Amino acid sequence: MSASVIDGVAVSKVVREKLAGQVAALTAQGRPPGLAVVIVGDNPASKVYVRNKVKACGEIGMHSVLIEYPADASQAEVLARVAALNADPAIHGILVQLPLPAHFDAQHVLESIAPEKDVDGFHVANAGALATGLPGFWPCTPHGVMVMLDHYQLPIAGREAVVIGRSNIVGKPQALMLLARDATVTICTSKTRDLASHTRRADILVVATGRPKMVGGDMVKPGAVVIDVGINRLPDGKLCGDVDYDSAKQVAGWITPVPGGVGPMTITMLLANTVKAAGG
Ligand code: GUN
Protein backbone atom coordinates (compact mmCIF):
# COMPACT_ATOMS: atom_id res chain seq x y z
CA MET A 1 0.00 0.00 0.00
CA SER A 2 1.14 3.56 -0.61
CA ALA A 3 -0.34 6.51 1.23
CA SER A 4 -2.28 9.30 -0.45
CA VAL A 5 -0.37 12.58 -0.41
CA ILE A 6 -1.70 15.56 1.53
CA ASP A 7 -0.70 18.35 -0.84
CA GLY A 8 -0.01 21.57 1.08
CA VAL A 9 0.74 23.49 -2.11
CA ALA A 10 -2.67 22.61 -3.58
CA VAL A 11 -4.56 23.37 -0.35
CA SER A 12 -2.65 26.66 0.00
CA LYS A 13 -3.62 27.66 -3.51
CA VAL A 14 -7.32 27.14 -2.78
CA VAL A 15 -7.14 29.10 0.49
CA ARG A 16 -5.01 31.91 -0.95
CA GLU A 17 -7.38 32.41 -3.89
CA LYS A 18 -10.22 32.94 -1.42
CA LEU A 19 -8.05 35.31 0.65
CA ALA A 20 -7.14 37.35 -2.45
CA GLY A 21 -10.87 37.95 -2.97
CA GLN A 22 -11.28 39.07 0.64
CA VAL A 23 -8.26 41.39 0.36
CA ALA A 24 -9.76 42.94 -2.79
CA ALA A 25 -13.11 43.43 -1.04
CA LEU A 26 -11.54 45.01 2.05
CA THR A 27 -9.38 47.24 -0.13
CA ALA A 28 -12.45 48.36 -2.10
CA GLN A 29 -14.07 49.28 1.24
CA GLY A 30 -11.05 51.47 2.07
CA ARG A 31 -9.60 49.03 4.62
CA PRO A 32 -6.64 47.35 2.86
CA PRO A 33 -5.17 44.72 5.21
CA GLY A 34 -1.57 45.36 6.22
CA LEU A 35 1.10 43.13 7.81
CA ALA A 36 4.31 44.29 9.49
CA VAL A 37 7.14 41.77 9.68
CA VAL A 38 9.96 42.55 12.12
CA ILE A 39 13.27 40.71 11.99
CA VAL A 40 16.32 41.28 14.20
CA GLY A 41 19.73 39.97 13.13
CA ASP A 42 20.79 37.95 10.13
CA ASN A 43 19.82 34.35 10.82
CA PRO A 44 19.84 33.03 7.23
CA ALA A 45 16.80 30.76 7.65
CA SER A 46 14.80 33.58 9.28
CA LYS A 47 15.71 35.93 6.44
CA VAL A 48 14.37 33.43 3.89
CA TYR A 49 11.18 32.94 5.94
CA VAL A 50 10.43 36.66 6.26
CA ARG A 51 11.16 37.28 2.59
CA ASN A 52 8.69 34.52 1.70
CA LYS A 53 6.07 36.01 4.03
CA VAL A 54 6.36 39.46 2.47
CA LYS A 55 6.29 37.95 -1.05
CA ALA A 56 3.16 35.96 -0.22
CA CYS A 57 1.41 39.16 0.90
CA GLY A 58 2.16 40.77 -2.44
CA GLU A 59 0.85 37.74 -4.32
CA ILE A 60 -2.62 38.17 -2.80
CA GLY A 61 -2.56 41.94 -3.17
CA MET A 62 -1.94 42.62 0.52
CA HIS A 63 0.13 45.49 1.88
CA SER A 64 3.16 44.55 3.97
CA VAL A 65 6.24 46.20 5.46
CA LEU A 66 9.50 44.49 6.34
CA ILE A 67 11.33 46.09 9.26
CA GLU A 68 14.90 44.91 9.67
CA TYR A 69 17.19 45.50 12.65
CA PRO A 70 20.86 44.56 13.04
CA ALA A 71 21.74 41.80 15.52
CA ASP A 72 23.00 44.35 18.05
CA ALA A 73 19.74 46.35 18.10
CA SER A 74 18.42 47.06 21.57
CA GLN A 75 15.23 45.52 22.89
CA ALA A 76 14.03 49.04 23.79
CA GLU A 77 14.14 50.23 20.17
CA VAL A 78 12.28 47.14 18.94
CA LEU A 79 9.66 47.57 21.67
CA ALA A 80 9.23 51.22 20.66
CA ARG A 81 8.68 50.17 17.05
CA VAL A 82 6.13 47.53 18.04
CA ALA A 83 4.31 50.17 20.08
CA ALA A 84 4.19 52.43 17.00
CA LEU A 85 2.87 49.55 14.88
CA ASN A 86 0.24 48.78 17.53
CA ALA A 87 -1.01 52.34 17.05
CA ASP A 88 -0.76 52.36 13.23
CA PRO A 89 -4.24 51.99 11.65
CA ALA A 90 -2.72 50.80 8.33
CA ILE A 91 -1.21 47.77 10.10
CA HIS A 92 -3.56 44.96 11.16
CA GLY A 93 -1.01 42.20 11.80
CA ILE A 94 2.41 42.32 13.48
CA LEU A 95 4.87 39.47 13.41
CA VAL A 96 8.25 39.41 15.16
CA GLN A 97 10.32 36.64 13.62
CA LEU A 98 11.83 34.16 16.08
CA PRO A 99 14.45 33.41 17.24
CA LEU A 100 15.48 36.82 18.56
CA PRO A 101 19.13 37.46 19.52
CA ALA A 102 20.15 36.13 22.94
CA HIS A 103 20.08 39.56 24.63
CA PHE A 104 16.31 39.78 23.95
CA ASP A 105 13.56 38.55 26.25
CA ALA A 106 11.53 37.02 23.41
CA GLN A 107 8.36 36.46 25.44
CA HIS A 108 8.41 40.07 26.61
CA VAL A 109 8.63 41.27 23.00
CA LEU A 110 5.77 38.94 21.97
CA GLU A 111 3.62 40.22 24.84
CA SER A 112 4.21 43.80 23.64
CA ILE A 113 2.24 43.10 20.45
CA ALA A 114 -1.42 44.10 20.77
CA PRO A 115 -3.33 40.77 21.00
CA GLU A 116 -5.72 41.90 18.25
CA LYS A 117 -2.71 42.34 15.90
CA ASP A 118 -0.89 39.17 17.06
CA VAL A 119 -1.29 37.21 13.82
CA ASP A 120 1.27 34.61 14.96
CA GLY A 121 -1.00 33.76 17.91
CA PHE A 122 1.96 33.73 20.32
CA HIS A 123 0.67 36.35 22.81
CA VAL A 124 -0.43 34.78 26.09
CA ALA A 125 -3.92 36.23 25.53
CA ASN A 126 -4.26 34.28 22.28
CA ALA A 127 -2.63 31.15 23.74
CA GLY A 128 -5.11 31.36 26.62
CA ALA A 129 -8.01 31.87 24.23
CA LEU A 130 -7.06 28.72 22.34
CA ALA A 131 -6.71 26.76 25.57
CA THR A 132 -10.13 27.86 26.80
CA GLY A 133 -12.01 27.75 23.48
CA LEU A 134 -12.47 31.51 23.18
CA PRO A 135 -12.05 33.37 19.87
CA GLY A 136 -8.53 34.57 19.07
CA PHE A 137 -5.63 34.04 16.71
CA TRP A 138 -4.27 30.52 16.40
CA PRO A 139 -0.59 29.80 15.68
CA CYS A 140 -0.18 29.41 11.93
CA THR A 141 1.52 26.03 11.56
CA PRO A 142 -0.86 23.90 13.66
CA HIS A 143 -3.82 25.86 12.29
CA GLY A 144 -2.61 25.02 8.79
CA VAL A 145 -2.53 21.34 9.74
CA MET A 146 -6.18 21.51 10.83
CA VAL A 147 -7.14 23.19 7.53
CA MET A 148 -5.37 20.42 5.60
CA LEU A 149 -7.13 17.68 7.60
CA ASP A 150 -10.47 19.36 6.90
CA HIS A 151 -9.70 19.93 3.21
CA TYR A 152 -9.27 16.18 2.75
CA GLN A 153 -12.23 15.51 5.10
CA LEU A 154 -10.10 13.35 7.36
CA PRO A 155 -12.07 12.57 10.52
CA ILE A 156 -10.78 13.93 13.85
CA ALA A 157 -13.51 13.42 16.48
CA GLY A 158 -12.98 10.25 18.50
CA ARG A 159 -9.68 9.46 16.78
CA GLU A 160 -6.41 8.77 18.60
CA ALA A 161 -4.13 11.73 17.89
CA VAL A 162 -0.48 11.66 18.93
CA VAL A 163 1.62 14.82 18.76
CA ILE A 164 5.39 14.51 19.15
CA GLY A 165 6.79 17.82 20.38
CA ARG A 166 5.44 20.32 22.87
CA SER A 167 6.67 23.71 21.65
CA ASN A 168 4.48 26.77 22.05
CA ILE A 169 4.66 27.27 18.26
CA VAL A 170 3.49 23.81 17.17
CA GLY A 171 3.10 20.90 19.57
CA LYS A 172 1.09 22.45 22.39
CA PRO A 173 -1.34 24.44 20.21
CA GLN A 174 -1.68 21.47 17.84
CA ALA A 175 -2.74 19.25 20.73
CA LEU A 176 -5.27 21.86 21.89
CA MET A 177 -6.75 22.23 18.39
CA LEU A 178 -7.13 18.46 18.01
CA LEU A 179 -8.64 18.27 21.51
CA ALA A 180 -11.13 21.01 20.63
CA ARG A 181 -12.27 18.77 17.77
CA ASP A 182 -12.79 15.84 20.17
CA ALA A 183 -9.72 13.78 19.33
CA THR A 184 -8.17 11.69 22.10
CA VAL A 185 -4.82 13.44 22.35
CA THR A 186 -1.42 12.29 23.59
CA ILE A 187 1.57 14.63 23.63
CA CYS A 188 4.98 12.96 23.51
CA THR A 189 8.28 14.63 24.40
CA SER A 190 11.95 13.76 24.10
CA LYS A 191 11.61 12.02 27.49
CA THR A 192 8.65 9.82 26.47
CA ARG A 193 9.37 6.16 27.18
CA ASP A 194 8.74 3.68 24.37
CA LEU A 195 7.71 6.34 21.86
CA ALA A 196 6.75 3.74 19.26
CA SER A 197 4.11 2.26 21.58
CA HIS A 198 2.35 5.64 21.42
CA THR A 199 2.87 6.41 17.73
CA ARG A 200 1.62 2.96 16.69
CA ARG A 201 -1.75 3.75 18.31
CA ALA A 202 -2.14 7.02 16.41
CA ASP A 203 -4.87 7.48 13.82
CA ILE A 204 -3.45 11.00 13.40
CA LEU A 205 0.29 11.39 14.03
CA VAL A 206 1.81 14.89 14.06
CA VAL A 207 5.60 14.99 14.25
CA ALA A 208 7.29 18.26 15.25
CA THR A 209 10.64 17.36 16.77
CA GLY A 210 13.27 18.92 14.50
CA ARG A 211 15.00 15.54 14.28
CA PRO A 212 15.46 14.34 10.69
CA LYS A 213 13.61 11.14 9.75
CA MET A 214 13.13 10.10 13.39
CA VAL A 215 9.75 8.44 12.74
CA GLY A 216 9.98 5.45 10.43
CA GLY A 217 7.29 3.28 8.89
CA ASP A 218 7.72 0.77 11.74
CA MET A 219 6.32 3.43 14.12
CA VAL A 220 3.21 4.16 12.05
CA LYS A 221 -0.21 2.51 12.41
CA PRO A 222 -1.40 1.07 9.09
CA GLY A 223 -3.73 3.58 7.42
CA ALA A 224 -2.82 6.46 9.75
CA VAL A 225 -2.71 10.14 8.81
CA VAL A 226 0.93 11.25 9.18
CA ILE A 227 1.65 14.97 9.40
CA ASP A 228 5.31 15.95 9.21
CA VAL A 229 6.02 19.44 10.53
CA GLY A 230 9.83 19.11 10.30
CA ILE A 231 12.04 20.87 7.79
CA ASN A 232 15.65 19.71 8.10
CA ARG A 233 18.57 20.20 5.77
CA LEU A 234 20.68 17.10 5.21
CA PRO A 235 24.46 17.25 4.67
CA ASP A 236 23.87 16.77 0.91
CA GLY A 237 21.76 19.97 0.89
CA LYS A 238 18.41 18.19 0.42
CA LEU A 239 15.43 18.95 2.64
CA CYS A 240 13.79 16.24 4.70
CA GLY A 241 11.16 16.06 7.39
CA ASP A 242 11.06 14.50 10.85
CA VAL A 243 9.39 11.47 9.27
CA ASP A 244 11.19 8.95 7.08
CA TYR A 245 8.87 9.57 4.15
CA ASP A 246 9.78 6.56 2.02
CA SER A 247 9.15 3.98 4.74
CA ALA A 248 6.19 5.78 6.37
CA LYS A 249 4.45 6.13 2.99
CA GLN A 250 4.31 2.35 2.69
CA VAL A 251 2.27 2.09 5.90
CA ALA A 252 0.28 5.33 6.29
CA GLY A 253 -3.07 6.05 4.67
CA TRP A 254 -2.30 9.75 4.22
CA ILE A 255 0.99 11.62 4.51
CA THR A 256 2.42 15.13 4.05
CA PRO A 257 5.61 15.42 1.97
CA VAL A 258 8.57 17.69 2.82
CA PRO A 259 8.78 20.07 1.09
CA GLY A 260 5.23 20.76 -0.12
CA GLY A 261 3.25 19.63 2.91
CA VAL A 262 2.84 21.69 6.07
CA GLY A 263 5.35 24.40 5.05
CA PRO A 264 3.22 26.32 2.54
CA MET A 265 0.26 26.24 4.95
CA THR A 266 2.14 28.19 7.64
CA ILE A 267 2.40 31.29 5.46
CA THR A 268 -1.14 30.77 4.16
CA MET A 269 -2.54 30.88 7.68
CA LEU A 270 -0.48 33.98 8.45
CA LEU A 271 -2.23 35.65 5.51
CA ALA A 272 -5.58 34.33 6.76
CA ASN A 273 -4.97 35.71 10.26
CA THR A 274 -4.01 39.11 8.85
CA VAL A 275 -7.17 39.26 6.72
CA LYS A 276 -9.17 38.30 9.82
CA ALA A 277 -7.41 41.01 11.86
CA ALA A 278 -8.43 43.53 9.20
CA GLY A 279 -12.06 42.47 9.59
CA GLY A 280 -12.26 40.00 6.69
N1 GUN B 1 10.14 31.11 13.80
C1 GUN B 1 9.85 29.85 13.41
N2 GUN B 1 8.53 29.75 13.12
C2 GUN B 1 7.99 30.96 13.34
C3 GUN B 1 6.68 31.48 13.21
O1 GUN B 1 5.71 30.80 12.83
N3 GUN B 1 6.54 32.80 13.52
C4 GUN B 1 7.58 33.56 13.93
N4 GUN B 1 7.34 34.84 14.24
N5 GUN B 1 8.80 33.12 14.07
C5 GUN B 1 9.00 31.82 13.76
CSV table of C-alpha atoms and ligand atoms in Angstrom, one decimal:
chain,number,residue,atom,x,y,z
A,1,MET,CA,0.0,0.0,0.0
A,2,SER,CA,1.1,3.6,-0.6
A,3,ALA,CA,-0.3,6.5,1.2
A,4,SER,CA,-2.3,9.3,-0.4
A,5,VAL,CA,-0.4,12.6,-0.4
A,6,ILE,CA,-1.7,15.6,1.5
A,7,ASP,CA,-0.7,18.4,-0.8
A,8,GLY,CA,0.0,21.6,1.1
A,9,VAL,CA,0.7,23.5,-2.1
A,10,ALA,CA,-2.7,22.6,-3.6
A,11,VAL,CA,-4.6,23.4,-0.4
A,12,SER,CA,-2.7,26.7,0.0
A,13,LYS,CA,-3.6,27.7,-3.5
A,14,VAL,CA,-7.3,27.1,-2.8
A,15,VAL,CA,-7.1,29.1,0.5
A,16,ARG,CA,-5.0,31.9,-1.0
A,17,GLU,CA,-7.4,32.4,-3.9
A,18,LYS,CA,-10.2,32.9,-1.4
A,19,LEU,CA,-8.0,35.3,0.7
A,20,ALA,CA,-7.1,37.3,-2.4
A,21,GLY,CA,-10.9,37.9,-3.0
A,22,GLN,CA,-11.3,39.1,0.6
A,23,VAL,CA,-8.3,41.4,0.4
A,24,ALA,CA,-9.8,42.9,-2.8
A,25,ALA,CA,-13.1,43.4,-1.0
A,26,LEU,CA,-11.5,45.0,2.1
A,27,THR,CA,-9.4,47.2,-0.1
A,28,ALA,CA,-12.5,48.4,-2.1
A,29,GLN,CA,-14.1,49.3,1.2
A,30,GLY,CA,-11.1,51.5,2.1
A,31,ARG,CA,-9.6,49.0,4.6
A,32,PRO,CA,-6.6,47.4,2.9
A,33,PRO,CA,-5.2,44.7,5.2
A,34,GLY,CA,-1.6,45.4,6.2
A,35,LEU,CA,1.1,43.1,7.8
A,36,ALA,CA,4.3,44.3,9.5
A,37,VAL,CA,7.1,41.8,9.7
A,38,VAL,CA,10.0,42.5,12.1
A,39,ILE,CA,13.3,40.7,12.0
A,40,VAL,CA,16.3,41.3,14.2
A,41,GLY,CA,19.7,40.0,13.1
A,42,ASP,CA,20.8,37.9,10.1
A,43,ASN,CA,19.8,34.4,10.8
A,44,PRO,CA,19.8,33.0,7.2
A,45,ALA,CA,16.8,30.8,7.6
A,46,SER,CA,14.8,33.6,9.3
A,47,LYS,CA,15.7,35.9,6.4
A,48,VAL,CA,14.4,33.4,3.9
A,49,TYR,CA,11.2,32.9,5.9
A,50,VAL,CA,10.4,36.7,6.3
A,51,ARG,CA,11.2,37.3,2.6
A,52,ASN,CA,8.7,34.5,1.7
A,53,LYS,CA,6.1,36.0,4.0
A,54,VAL,CA,6.4,39.5,2.5
A,55,LYS,CA,6.3,38.0,-1.1
A,56,ALA,CA,3.2,36.0,-0.2
A,57,CYS,CA,1.4,39.2,0.9
A,58,GLY,CA,2.2,40.8,-2.4
A,59,GLU,CA,0.8,37.7,-4.3
A,60,ILE,CA,-2.6,38.2,-2.8
A,61,GLY,CA,-2.6,41.9,-3.2
A,62,MET,CA,-1.9,42.6,0.5
A,63,HIS,CA,0.1,45.5,1.9
A,64,SER,CA,3.2,44.5,4.0
A,65,VAL,CA,6.2,46.2,5.5
A,66,LEU,CA,9.5,44.5,6.3
A,67,ILE,CA,11.3,46.1,9.3
A,68,GLU,CA,14.9,44.9,9.7
A,69,TYR,CA,17.2,45.5,12.7
A,70,PRO,CA,20.9,44.6,13.0
A,71,ALA,CA,21.7,41.8,15.5
A,72,ASP,CA,23.0,44.4,18.0
A,73,ALA,CA,19.7,46.3,18.1
A,74,SER,CA,18.4,47.1,21.6
A,75,GLN,CA,15.2,45.5,22.9
A,76,ALA,CA,14.0,49.0,23.8
A,77,GLU,CA,14.1,50.2,20.2
A,78,VAL,CA,12.3,47.1,18.9
A,79,LEU,CA,9.7,47.6,21.7
A,80,ALA,CA,9.2,51.2,20.7
A,81,ARG,CA,8.7,50.2,17.0
A,82,VAL,CA,6.1,47.5,18.0
A,83,ALA,CA,4.3,50.2,20.1
A,84,ALA,CA,4.2,52.4,17.0
A,85,LEU,CA,2.9,49.5,14.9
A,86,ASN,CA,0.2,48.8,17.5
A,87,ALA,CA,-1.0,52.3,17.1
A,88,ASP,CA,-0.8,52.4,13.2
A,89,PRO,CA,-4.2,52.0,11.6
A,90,ALA,CA,-2.7,50.8,8.3
A,91,ILE,CA,-1.2,47.8,10.1
A,92,HIS,CA,-3.6,45.0,11.2
A,93,GLY,CA,-1.0,42.2,11.8
A,94,ILE,CA,2.4,42.3,13.5
A,95,LEU,CA,4.9,39.5,13.4
A,96,VAL,CA,8.3,39.4,15.2
A,97,GLN,CA,10.3,36.6,13.6
A,98,LEU,CA,11.8,34.2,16.1
A,99,PRO,CA,14.4,33.4,17.2
A,100,LEU,CA,15.5,36.8,18.6
A,101,PRO,CA,19.1,37.5,19.5
A,102,ALA,CA,20.2,36.1,22.9
A,103,HIS,CA,20.1,39.6,24.6
A,104,PHE,CA,16.3,39.8,24.0
A,105,ASP,CA,13.6,38.6,26.2
A,106,ALA,CA,11.5,37.0,23.4
A,107,GLN,CA,8.4,36.5,25.4
A,108,HIS,CA,8.4,40.1,26.6
A,109,VAL,CA,8.6,41.3,23.0
A,110,LEU,CA,5.8,38.9,22.0
A,111,GLU,CA,3.6,40.2,24.8
A,112,SER,CA,4.2,43.8,23.6
A,113,ILE,CA,2.2,43.1,20.4
A,114,ALA,CA,-1.4,44.1,20.8
A,115,PRO,CA,-3.3,40.8,21.0
A,116,GLU,CA,-5.7,41.9,18.2
A,117,LYS,CA,-2.7,42.3,15.9
A,118,ASP,CA,-0.9,39.2,17.1
A,119,VAL,CA,-1.3,37.2,13.8
A,120,ASP,CA,1.3,34.6,15.0
A,121,GLY,CA,-1.0,33.8,17.9
A,122,PHE,CA,2.0,33.7,20.3
A,123,HIS,CA,0.7,36.3,22.8
A,124,VAL,CA,-0.4,34.8,26.1
A,125,ALA,CA,-3.9,36.2,25.5
A,126,ASN,CA,-4.3,34.3,22.3
A,127,ALA,CA,-2.6,31.1,23.7
A,128,GLY,CA,-5.1,31.4,26.6
A,129,ALA,CA,-8.0,31.9,24.2
A,130,LEU,CA,-7.1,28.7,22.3
A,131,ALA,CA,-6.7,26.8,25.6
A,132,THR,CA,-10.1,27.9,26.8
A,133,GLY,CA,-12.0,27.8,23.5
A,134,LEU,CA,-12.5,31.5,23.2
A,135,PRO,CA,-12.0,33.4,19.9
A,136,GLY,CA,-8.5,34.6,19.1
A,137,PHE,CA,-5.6,34.0,16.7
A,138,TRP,CA,-4.3,30.5,16.4
A,139,PRO,CA,-0.6,29.8,15.7
A,140,CYS,CA,-0.2,29.4,11.9
A,141,THR,CA,1.5,26.0,11.6
A,142,PRO,CA,-0.9,23.9,13.7
A,143,HIS,CA,-3.8,25.9,12.3
A,144,GLY,CA,-2.6,25.0,8.8
A,145,VAL,CA,-2.5,21.3,9.7
A,146,MET,CA,-6.2,21.5,10.8
A,147,VAL,CA,-7.1,23.2,7.5
A,148,MET,CA,-5.4,20.4,5.6
A,149,LEU,CA,-7.1,17.7,7.6
A,150,ASP,CA,-10.5,19.4,6.9
A,151,HIS,CA,-9.7,19.9,3.2
A,152,TYR,CA,-9.3,16.2,2.7
A,153,GLN,CA,-12.2,15.5,5.1
A,154,LEU,CA,-10.1,13.3,7.4
A,155,PRO,CA,-12.1,12.6,10.5
A,156,ILE,CA,-10.8,13.9,13.8
A,157,ALA,CA,-13.5,13.4,16.5
A,158,GLY,CA,-13.0,10.3,18.5
A,159,ARG,CA,-9.7,9.5,16.8
A,160,GLU,CA,-6.4,8.8,18.6
A,161,ALA,CA,-4.1,11.7,17.9
A,162,VAL,CA,-0.5,11.7,18.9
A,163,VAL,CA,1.6,14.8,18.8
A,164,ILE,CA,5.4,14.5,19.2
A,165,GLY,CA,6.8,17.8,20.4
A,166,ARG,CA,5.4,20.3,22.9
A,167,SER,CA,6.7,23.7,21.6
A,168,ASN,CA,4.5,26.8,22.0
A,169,ILE,CA,4.7,27.3,18.3
A,170,VAL,CA,3.5,23.8,17.2
A,171,GLY,CA,3.1,20.9,19.6
A,172,LYS,CA,1.1,22.4,22.4
A,173,PRO,CA,-1.3,24.4,20.2
A,174,GLN,CA,-1.7,21.5,17.8
A,175,ALA,CA,-2.7,19.2,20.7
A,176,LEU,CA,-5.3,21.9,21.9
A,177,MET,CA,-6.7,22.2,18.4
A,178,LEU,CA,-7.1,18.5,18.0
A,179,LEU,CA,-8.6,18.3,21.5
A,180,ALA,CA,-11.1,21.0,20.6
A,181,ARG,CA,-12.3,18.8,17.8
A,182,ASP,CA,-12.8,15.8,20.2
A,183,ALA,CA,-9.7,13.8,19.3
A,184,THR,CA,-8.2,11.7,22.1
A,185,VAL,CA,-4.8,13.4,22.3
A,186,THR,CA,-1.4,12.3,23.6
A,187,ILE,CA,1.6,14.6,23.6
A,188,CYS,CA,5.0,13.0,23.5
A,189,THR,CA,8.3,14.6,24.4
A,190,SER,CA,12.0,13.8,24.1
A,191,LYS,CA,11.6,12.0,27.5
A,192,THR,CA,8.7,9.8,26.5
A,193,ARG,CA,9.4,6.2,27.2
A,194,ASP,CA,8.7,3.7,24.4
A,195,LEU,CA,7.7,6.3,21.9
A,196,ALA,CA,6.7,3.7,19.3
A,197,SER,CA,4.1,2.3,21.6
A,198,HIS,CA,2.3,5.6,21.4
A,199,THR,CA,2.9,6.4,17.7
A,200,ARG,CA,1.6,3.0,16.7
A,201,ARG,CA,-1.8,3.8,18.3
A,202,ALA,CA,-2.1,7.0,16.4
A,203,ASP,CA,-4.9,7.5,13.8
A,204,ILE,CA,-3.4,11.0,13.4
A,205,LEU,CA,0.3,11.4,14.0
A,206,VAL,CA,1.8,14.9,14.1
A,207,VAL,CA,5.6,15.0,14.2
A,208,ALA,CA,7.3,18.3,15.3
A,209,THR,CA,10.6,17.4,16.8
A,210,GLY,CA,13.3,18.9,14.5
A,211,ARG,CA,15.0,15.5,14.3
A,212,PRO,CA,15.5,14.3,10.7
A,213,LYS,CA,13.6,11.1,9.8
A,214,MET,CA,13.1,10.1,13.4
A,215,VAL,CA,9.7,8.4,12.7
A,216,GLY,CA,10.0,5.5,10.4
A,217,GLY,CA,7.3,3.3,8.9
A,218,ASP,CA,7.7,0.8,11.7
A,219,MET,CA,6.3,3.4,14.1
A,220,VAL,CA,3.2,4.2,12.1
A,221,LYS,CA,-0.2,2.5,12.4
A,222,PRO,CA,-1.4,1.1,9.1
A,223,GLY,CA,-3.7,3.6,7.4
A,224,ALA,CA,-2.8,6.5,9.8
A,225,VAL,CA,-2.7,10.1,8.8
A,226,VAL,CA,0.9,11.2,9.2
A,227,ILE,CA,1.7,15.0,9.4
A,228,ASP,CA,5.3,15.9,9.2
A,229,VAL,CA,6.0,19.4,10.5
A,230,GLY,CA,9.8,19.1,10.3
A,231,ILE,CA,12.0,20.9,7.8
A,232,ASN,CA,15.7,19.7,8.1
A,233,ARG,CA,18.6,20.2,5.8
A,234,LEU,CA,20.7,17.1,5.2
A,235,PRO,CA,24.5,17.2,4.7
A,236,ASP,CA,23.9,16.8,0.9
A,237,GLY,CA,21.8,20.0,0.9
A,238,LYS,CA,18.4,18.2,0.4
A,239,LEU,CA,15.4,19.0,2.6
A,240,CYS,CA,13.8,16.2,4.7
A,241,GLY,CA,11.2,16.1,7.4
A,242,ASP,CA,11.1,14.5,10.8
A,243,VAL,CA,9.4,11.5,9.3
A,244,ASP,CA,11.2,8.9,7.1
A,245,TYR,CA,8.9,9.6,4.2
A,246,ASP,CA,9.8,6.6,2.0
A,247,SER,CA,9.1,4.0,4.7
A,248,ALA,CA,6.2,5.8,6.4
A,249,LYS,CA,4.5,6.1,3.0
A,250,GLN,CA,4.3,2.3,2.7
A,251,VAL,CA,2.3,2.1,5.9
A,252,ALA,CA,0.3,5.3,6.3
A,253,GLY,CA,-3.1,6.0,4.7
A,254,TRP,CA,-2.3,9.8,4.2
A,255,ILE,CA,1.0,11.6,4.5
A,256,THR,CA,2.4,15.1,4.0
A,257,PRO,CA,5.6,15.4,2.0
A,258,VAL,CA,8.6,17.7,2.8
A,259,PRO,CA,8.8,20.1,1.1
A,260,GLY,CA,5.2,20.8,-0.1
A,261,GLY,CA,3.2,19.6,2.9
A,262,VAL,CA,2.8,21.7,6.1
A,263,GLY,CA,5.4,24.4,5.0
A,264,PRO,CA,3.2,26.3,2.5
A,265,MET,CA,0.3,26.2,4.9
A,266,THR,CA,2.1,28.2,7.6
A,267,ILE,CA,2.4,31.3,5.5
A,268,THR,CA,-1.1,30.8,4.2
A,269,MET,CA,-2.5,30.9,7.7
A,270,LEU,CA,-0.5,34.0,8.4
A,271,LEU,CA,-2.2,35.6,5.5
A,272,ALA,CA,-5.6,34.3,6.8
A,273,ASN,CA,-5.0,35.7,10.3
A,274,THR,CA,-4.0,39.1,8.8
A,275,VAL,CA,-7.2,39.3,6.7
A,276,LYS,CA,-9.2,38.3,9.8
A,277,ALA,CA,-7.4,41.0,11.9
A,278,ALA,CA,-8.4,43.5,9.2
A,279,GLY,CA,-12.1,42.5,9.6
A,280,GLY,CA,-12.3,40.0,6.7
B,1,GUN,N1,10.1,31.1,13.8
B,1,GUN,C1,9.9,29.8,13.4
B,1,GUN,N2,8.5,29.7,13.1
B,1,GUN,C2,8.0,31.0,13.3
B,1,GUN,C3,6.7,31.5,13.2
B,1,GUN,O1,5.7,30.8,12.8
B,1,GUN,N3,6.5,32.8,13.5
B,1,GUN,C4,7.6,33.6,13.9
B,1,GUN,N4,7.3,34.8,14.2
B,1,GUN,N5,8.8,33.1,14.1
B,1,GUN,C5,9.0,31.8,13.8
